[in-house]
Amino acid sequence: MSISTVRVLYIDDEENNLQAFKASFRRQYEIYTAISAIEGLRILENVDIHVIIADQKMPNTTGVEFFKSISNTFPDPIRILLTGYTDIEALADAINHGDIYRYITKPWNDLELHNSIKNAYDAYRSKIDLRNKITELQKTNDELNRFIYSISHELRAPLVSVIGIINLVKMEGLYQSSGEYWGLIETCSNKLDYYIQKTLQYYKNSKNLLDHTEINFKELIQDLIDLYSYADKDTPFNVNIKQDVVFVGDMFRIEVILGNLISNAIKYQKSGEPNKTVNIDVEVRDYEALININDNGMGILKEHLEKIFMQFFKSKTHHGSGLGLFIVKEALNK
């Protein structure tokens, strides 16, 4: 955009000042003038203004008050305040709240005001460019997430077939017929399925949609225990659930949180522990559910406690994807 198409609105209750401003800058900018804040607001509603200049001392309102009144409806134009007197408190308040970009004393110096308008327009362009780039980045990120989600779904179909074939091999007693090969295939398939499931959880959790559903914690937790204990039937669960009231919440995210924690409680048991155990206590109240999950597994090193919710963090003793607890934290935040 050339400098001649920079649109400047000047609001002042003194006609002489408006005429002088127009005479000085009409060849450099596209000038709009208003004799009052109300007239200035009408212009803003009909013209895409880049820079607004307002006199501080006007009848019925001040320049600072006018800028504050349009901060939500017209956030983009850059604001310059003209003041013929020093009102430090009003200026400090306006600057601190981001309502003005710069203030200039009256009578103004043409060169100073010209440079201020140019700099203000540069700030305007930077703001718009940043917003456009953020929008473009969000669009790209959404497309990437949709692509990952689609690919993950496509990968799951043949993977489920492979796992189904392994189960048939077990049913027919042929699991040991080829040495360790079937076991290696099963291990790799389960690991790939785990990563795909975590990817799908991450994608779904990143969406802002909330699912308000009636939740029966007894049924939900039992289903999750059955789902995740297939690989280790030796870990006993002590489940204590007190739910005498209806609980409505985000079913998907609560399931993600509990599923990851129950899965970890099973996965990270001590191999030589003779009395493996996982305790799950839930107390449902009118407006909250208190959930406690603990186990006597290998635990977490103290130096890792501040890192366990970081994406892709893996400790030397825990061989996971580094996504589980990150997803739990994200789900809790949402």
Coordinates of C-alpha atoms in Angstrom, one line a residue:
M1 CA 0.0 0.0 0.0
S2 CA 1.4 3.4 -1.0
I3 CA 1.7 6.1 1.6
S4 CA -1.0 8.2 -0.2
T5 CA -3.6 5.5 0.6
V6 CA -2.9 5.4 4.4
R7 CA -6.2 6.5 5.9
V8 CA -6.0 8.9 8.8
L9 CA -8.9 10.0 11.0
Y10 CA -8.4 13.2 13.0
I11 CA -10.9 14.1 15.7
D12 CA -10.9 17.6 17.2
D13 CA -13.6 20.0 18.4
E14 CA -11.7 23.0 16.9
E15 CA -12.5 23.5 13.2
N16 CA -9.3 25.5 12.7
N17 CA -7.2 22.6 13.8
L18 CA -9.0 20.2 11.5
Q19 CA -8.5 22.6 8.5
A20 CA -4.8 23.1 9.3
F21 CA -4.2 19.3 9.6
K22 CA -6.0 18.6 6.3
A23 CA -4.0 21.4 4.6
S24 CA -0.7 20.0 5.9
F25 CA -1.2 16.3 5.1
R26 CA -3.9 15.9 2.4
R27 CA -1.2 15.2 -0.3
Q28 CA 0.5 12.6 1.8
Y29 CA -2.4 10.7 3.3
E30 CA -6.1 10.0 2.8
I31 CA -7.5 12.4 5.4
Y32 CA -10.8 12.1 7.3
T33 CA -11.8 14.7 9.9
A34 CA -14.5 14.7 12.6
I35 CA -15.6 17.6 14.9
S36 CA -16.7 15.2 17.7
A37 CA -16.2 11.7 19.0
I38 CA -19.7 10.7 17.7
E39 CA -18.9 11.9 14.2
G40 CA -15.5 10.1 14.4
L41 CA -17.3 6.9 15.4
R42 CA -19.6 7.2 12.3
I43 CA -16.6 7.4 10.1
L44 CA -15.0 4.4 11.7
E45 CA -18.1 2.4 11.0
N46 CA -17.9 3.2 7.3
V47 CA -14.2 3.5 6.5
D48 CA -11.3 1.2 7.1
I49 CA -9.1 3.6 9.1
H50 CA -5.4 2.9 9.7
V51 CA -4.4 5.7 12.1
I52 CA -6.6 7.7 14.5
I53 CA -5.5 11.0 15.9
A54 CA -7.7 12.5 18.7
D55 CA -7.5 15.7 20.7
Q56 CA -7.4 15.0 24.4
K57 CA -9.6 17.9 25.5
M58 CA -13.0 17.6 23.8
P59 CA -16.5 18.4 25.1
N60 CA -18.4 15.4 26.6
T61 CA -15.4 13.1 26.4
T62 CA -11.6 13.0 26.2
G63 CA -9.3 11.5 23.6
V64 CA -8.3 8.8 26.1
E65 CA -11.9 8.0 27.0
F66 CA -12.7 7.8 23.2
F67 CA -9.9 5.4 22.5
K68 CA -10.9 3.2 25.4
S69 CA -14.5 3.1 24.2
I70 CA -13.5 1.8 20.7
S71 CA -10.8 -0.6 21.9
N72 CA -13.1 -3.7 21.4
T73 CA -15.1 -2.7 18.4
F74 CA -12.2 -1.2 16.4
P75 CA -9.0 -2.8 17.8
D76 CA -6.8 -2.4 14.7
P77 CA -6.3 1.3 14.1
I78 CA -3.3 2.8 15.7
R79 CA -4.0 5.6 18.1
I80 CA -2.2 8.9 18.5
L81 CA -3.2 11.4 21.2
L82 CA -2.8 15.2 20.8
T83 CA -2.7 17.2 24.0
G84 CA -2.3 20.9 24.6
Y85 CA -1.6 20.4 28.3
T86 CA 0.1 17.8 30.4
D87 CA -2.2 15.3 32.0
I88 CA 0.4 12.7 33.1
E89 CA -2.1 10.5 35.0
A90 CA -4.4 10.2 32.0
L91 CA -1.5 9.6 29.6
A92 CA 0.1 7.0 31.8
D93 CA -3.2 5.1 32.2
A94 CA -3.8 5.2 28.4
I95 CA -0.3 4.0 27.6
N96 CA -0.4 1.2 30.2
H97 CA -3.7 -0.1 28.9
G98 CA -2.5 -0.1 25.3
D99 CA -5.0 2.5 24.2
I100 CA -2.6 4.9 22.6
Y101 CA 0.6 4.3 20.5
R102 CA 2.0 7.8 21.0
Y103 CA 1.1 11.3 22.2
I104 CA 2.1 14.6 20.7
T105 CA 1.8 18.1 22.3
K106 CA -0.1 20.9 20.6
P107 CA 0.7 22.9 18.6
W108 CA 2.2 20.0 16.7
N109 CA 5.4 20.0 14.6
D110 CA 4.5 18.8 11.1
L111 CA 7.7 16.7 10.7
E112 CA 7.2 15.0 14.1
L113 CA 3.5 14.3 13.4
H114 CA 4.3 13.0 9.9
N115 CA 6.9 10.6 11.3
S116 CA 4.5 9.5 14.0
I117 CA 1.8 8.7 11.4
K118 CA 4.3 6.7 9.3
N119 CA 5.5 4.8 12.3
A120 CA 2.0 4.2 13.4
Y121 CA 1.0 2.8 10.0
D122 CA 4.1 0.5 10.1
A123 CA 2.8 -0.8 13.5
Y124 CA -0.7 -1.2 11.9
R125 CA 0.7 -3.3 9.1
S126 CA 2.8 -5.4 11.5
K127 CA -0.3 -6.1 13.5
I128 CA -2.3 -7.2 10.5
D129 CA 0.5 -9.2 9.0
L130 CA 1.0 -11.0 12.3
R131 CA -2.7 -11.8 12.6
N132 CA -2.7 -13.2 9.0
K133 CA 0.3 -15.3 9.7
I134 CA -1.3 -16.7 12.9
T135 CA -4.5 -17.5 10.9
E136 CA -2.4 -19.2 8.2
L137 CA -0.4 -21.1 10.8
Q138 CA -3.7 -22.3 12.5
K139 CA -5.1 -23.4 9.2
T140 CA -1.9 -25.3 8.4
N141 CA -1.8 -26.9 11.9
D142 CA -5.5 -27.9 11.5
E143 CA -4.8 -29.5 8.1
L144 CA -1.7 -31.3 9.5
N145 CA -3.8 -32.6 12.5
R146 CA -6.5 -33.8 10.1
F147 CA -3.9 -35.5 8.0
I148 CA -2.4 -37.3 11.0
Y149 CA -5.8 -38.3 12.2
S150 CA -6.7 -39.7 8.8
I151 CA -3.5 -41.6 8.4
S152 CA -3.8 -43.0 11.9
H153 CA -7.2 -44.3 11.1
E154 CA -6.0 -45.8 7.9
L155 CA -3.1 -47.5 9.7
R156 CA -5.4 -49.0 12.3
A157 CA -7.4 -51.0 9.9
P158 CA -4.6 -53.3 8.6
L159 CA -3.1 -53.3 12.1
V160 CA -6.3 -54.7 13.7
S161 CA -6.3 -57.4 11.0
V162 CA -2.7 -58.4 12.0
I163 CA -3.6 -58.5 15.7
G164 CA -6.7 -60.6 14.8
I165 CA -4.5 -63.1 12.9
I166 CA -2.2 -63.4 15.9
N167 CA -5.2 -64.2 18.1
L168 CA -6.3 -66.8 15.6
V169 CA -2.8 -68.3 15.7
K170 CA -3.1 -68.5 19.5
M171 CA -6.5 -70.1 19.4
E172 CA -5.2 -72.8 17.0
G173 CA -2.2 -73.5 19.2
L174 CA 0.3 -72.4 16.5
Y175 CA 1.8 -69.5 18.5
Q176 CA 5.0 -71.4 19.3
S177 CA 5.2 -73.1 15.9
S178 CA 7.7 -70.6 14.4
G179 CA 10.0 -70.0 17.3
E180 CA 9.8 -66.4 18.5
Y181 CA 8.5 -64.9 15.3
W182 CA 4.8 -64.7 16.3
G183 CA 5.8 -63.2 19.6
L184 CA 7.9 -60.5 17.9
I185 CA 5.1 -59.7 15.5
E186 CA 2.7 -59.4 18.4
T187 CA 5.0 -57.1 20.4
C188 CA 5.6 -54.8 17.4
S189 CA 1.9 -54.8 16.5
N190 CA 0.9 -53.8 20.1
K191 CA 3.6 -51.1 20.2
L192 CA 2.4 -49.7 16.9
D193 CA -1.2 -49.8 18.1
Y194 CA -0.2 -48.0 21.3
Y195 CA 1.4 -45.2 19.3
I196 CA -1.6 -44.9 17.0
Q197 CA -4.0 -44.8 19.9
K198 CA -1.9 -42.0 21.6
T199 CA -1.8 -40.0 18.3
L200 CA -5.6 -40.3 18.0
Q201 CA -6.0 -39.2 21.7
Y202 CA -3.8 -36.3 21.1
Y203 CA -5.7 -35.2 18.0
K204 CA -9.2 -35.5 19.7
N205 CA -8.0 -33.8 22.9
S206 CA -6.6 -30.8 20.9
K207 CA -10.1 -30.0 19.7
N208 CA -12.1 -27.6 21.9
L209 CA -15.4 -29.4 21.7
L210 CA -16.7 -30.5 25.1
D211 CA -18.7 -33.6 25.6
H212 CA -21.2 -33.3 28.5
T213 CA -22.3 -36.9 29.3
E214 CA -23.6 -38.7 32.4
I215 CA -20.7 -40.7 33.7
N216 CA -21.0 -44.0 35.7
F217 CA -17.5 -44.3 37.3
K218 CA -18.0 -47.9 38.3
E219 CA -18.7 -49.0 34.7
L220 CA -16.1 -46.7 33.2
I221 CA -13.2 -47.8 35.4
Q222 CA -14.1 -51.5 35.1
D223 CA -14.1 -51.2 31.3
L224 CA -10.7 -49.5 31.4
I225 CA -9.3 -52.1 33.7
D226 CA -10.5 -54.9 31.4
L227 CA -9.1 -53.0 28.4
Y228 CA -5.6 -52.3 29.7
S229 CA -5.0 -55.4 31.9
Y230 CA -5.1 -57.9 28.9
A231 CA -1.3 -57.8 28.9
D232 CA -0.9 -58.4 32.6
K233 CA -3.6 -60.3 34.4
D234 CA -1.4 -60.7 37.5
T235 CA -1.9 -57.1 38.8
P236 CA -4.9 -57.0 41.2
F237 CA -7.1 -53.9 41.5
N238 CA -8.7 -52.6 44.6
V239 CA -11.5 -50.4 43.5
N240 CA -13.6 -48.3 45.9
I241 CA -16.2 -46.1 44.2
K242 CA -18.8 -44.0 46.1
Q243 CA -21.3 -42.5 43.7
D244 CA -24.7 -41.7 45.0
V245 CA -25.4 -38.7 42.7
V246 CA -25.5 -38.1 39.0
F247 CA -22.2 -36.9 37.5
V248 CA -22.1 -35.1 34.2
G249 CA -18.7 -34.3 32.6
D250 CA -16.5 -34.6 29.6
M251 CA -16.6 -38.3 29.1
F252 CA -13.9 -38.5 26.4
R253 CA -11.3 -36.5 28.4
I254 CA -12.1 -38.2 31.7
E255 CA -11.7 -41.6 29.9
V256 CA -8.4 -40.4 28.5
I257 CA -7.1 -39.3 31.9
L258 CA -8.1 -42.5 33.7
G259 CA -7.1 -44.8 30.9
N260 CA -3.5 -43.4 30.8
L261 CA -3.1 -43.6 34.6
I262 CA -4.5 -47.1 34.8
S263 CA -2.3 -48.2 31.9
N264 CA 0.8 -46.7 33.6
A265 CA -0.1 -48.4 36.9
I266 CA -0.1 -51.8 35.1
K267 CA 2.8 -51.2 32.8
Y268 CA 5.3 -49.9 35.4
Q269 CA 4.9 -52.5 38.1
K270 CA 8.1 -54.0 39.6
S271 CA 8.9 -57.2 37.8
G272 CA 9.9 -59.0 41.1
E273 CA 7.2 -57.6 43.3
P274 CA 5.2 -60.5 44.8
N275 CA 2.3 -58.3 46.0
K276 CA 1.5 -56.1 43.0
T277 CA -1.4 -53.9 43.6
V278 CA -3.3 -50.9 42.2
N279 CA -5.8 -48.9 44.3
I280 CA -8.5 -46.7 42.7
D281 CA -10.7 -44.6 45.0
V282 CA -13.4 -42.4 43.6
E283 CA -15.8 -40.2 45.7
V284 CA -18.4 -38.4 43.6
R285 CA -20.0 -35.3 45.1
D286 CA -22.6 -32.9 43.7
Y287 CA -20.1 -30.7 41.8
E288 CA -16.9 -32.7 41.8
A289 CA -15.3 -36.2 41.7
L290 CA -12.3 -36.9 43.8
I291 CA -10.1 -39.5 42.2
N292 CA -7.0 -41.2 43.7
I293 CA -5.0 -43.8 41.8
N294 CA -1.9 -45.3 43.4
D295 CA 0.2 -48.4 43.1
N296 CA 3.4 -50.0 44.4
G297 CA 5.2 -50.0 41.1
M298 CA 8.6 -48.6 40.3
G299 CA 7.6 -45.0 40.9
I300 CA 9.1 -41.8 39.4
L301 CA 12.5 -40.4 40.2
K302 CA 12.4 -37.1 42.1
E303 CA 14.5 -35.3 39.5
H304 CA 12.0 -36.3 36.9
L305 CA 8.9 -35.0 38.6
E306 CA 9.0 -31.6 36.9
K307 CA 9.5 -33.1 33.5
I308 CA 6.9 -36.0 33.4
F309 CA 4.2 -33.8 31.8
M310 CA 6.5 -32.6 29.0
Q311 CA 5.8 -33.8 25.5
F312 CA 8.1 -36.8 24.5
F313 CA 9.9 -36.8 27.8
K314 CA 11.2 -40.4 28.6
S315 CA 13.1 -41.5 31.7
K316 CA 15.7 -44.2 31.6
T317 CA 13.4 -46.6 33.6
H318 CA 10.1 -45.9 31.8
H319 CA 10.0 -47.0 28.1
G320 CA 6.8 -45.3 26.9
S321 CA 6.0 -42.9 24.1
G322 CA 6.5 -39.7 26.2
L323 CA 3.0 -38.7 25.2
G324 CA 0.7 -40.4 27.9
L325 CA 1.2 -37.9 30.8
F326 CA 1.4 -35.0 28.4
I327 CA -2.0 -35.9 27.0
V328 CA -3.3 -36.4 30.6
K329 CA -2.2 -32.8 31.5
E330 CA -3.7 -31.4 28.3
A331 CA -7.0 -33.2 29.0
L332 CA -7.0 -31.9 32.6
N333 CA -6.4 -28.3 31.5
K334 CA -9.3 -28.6 29.0

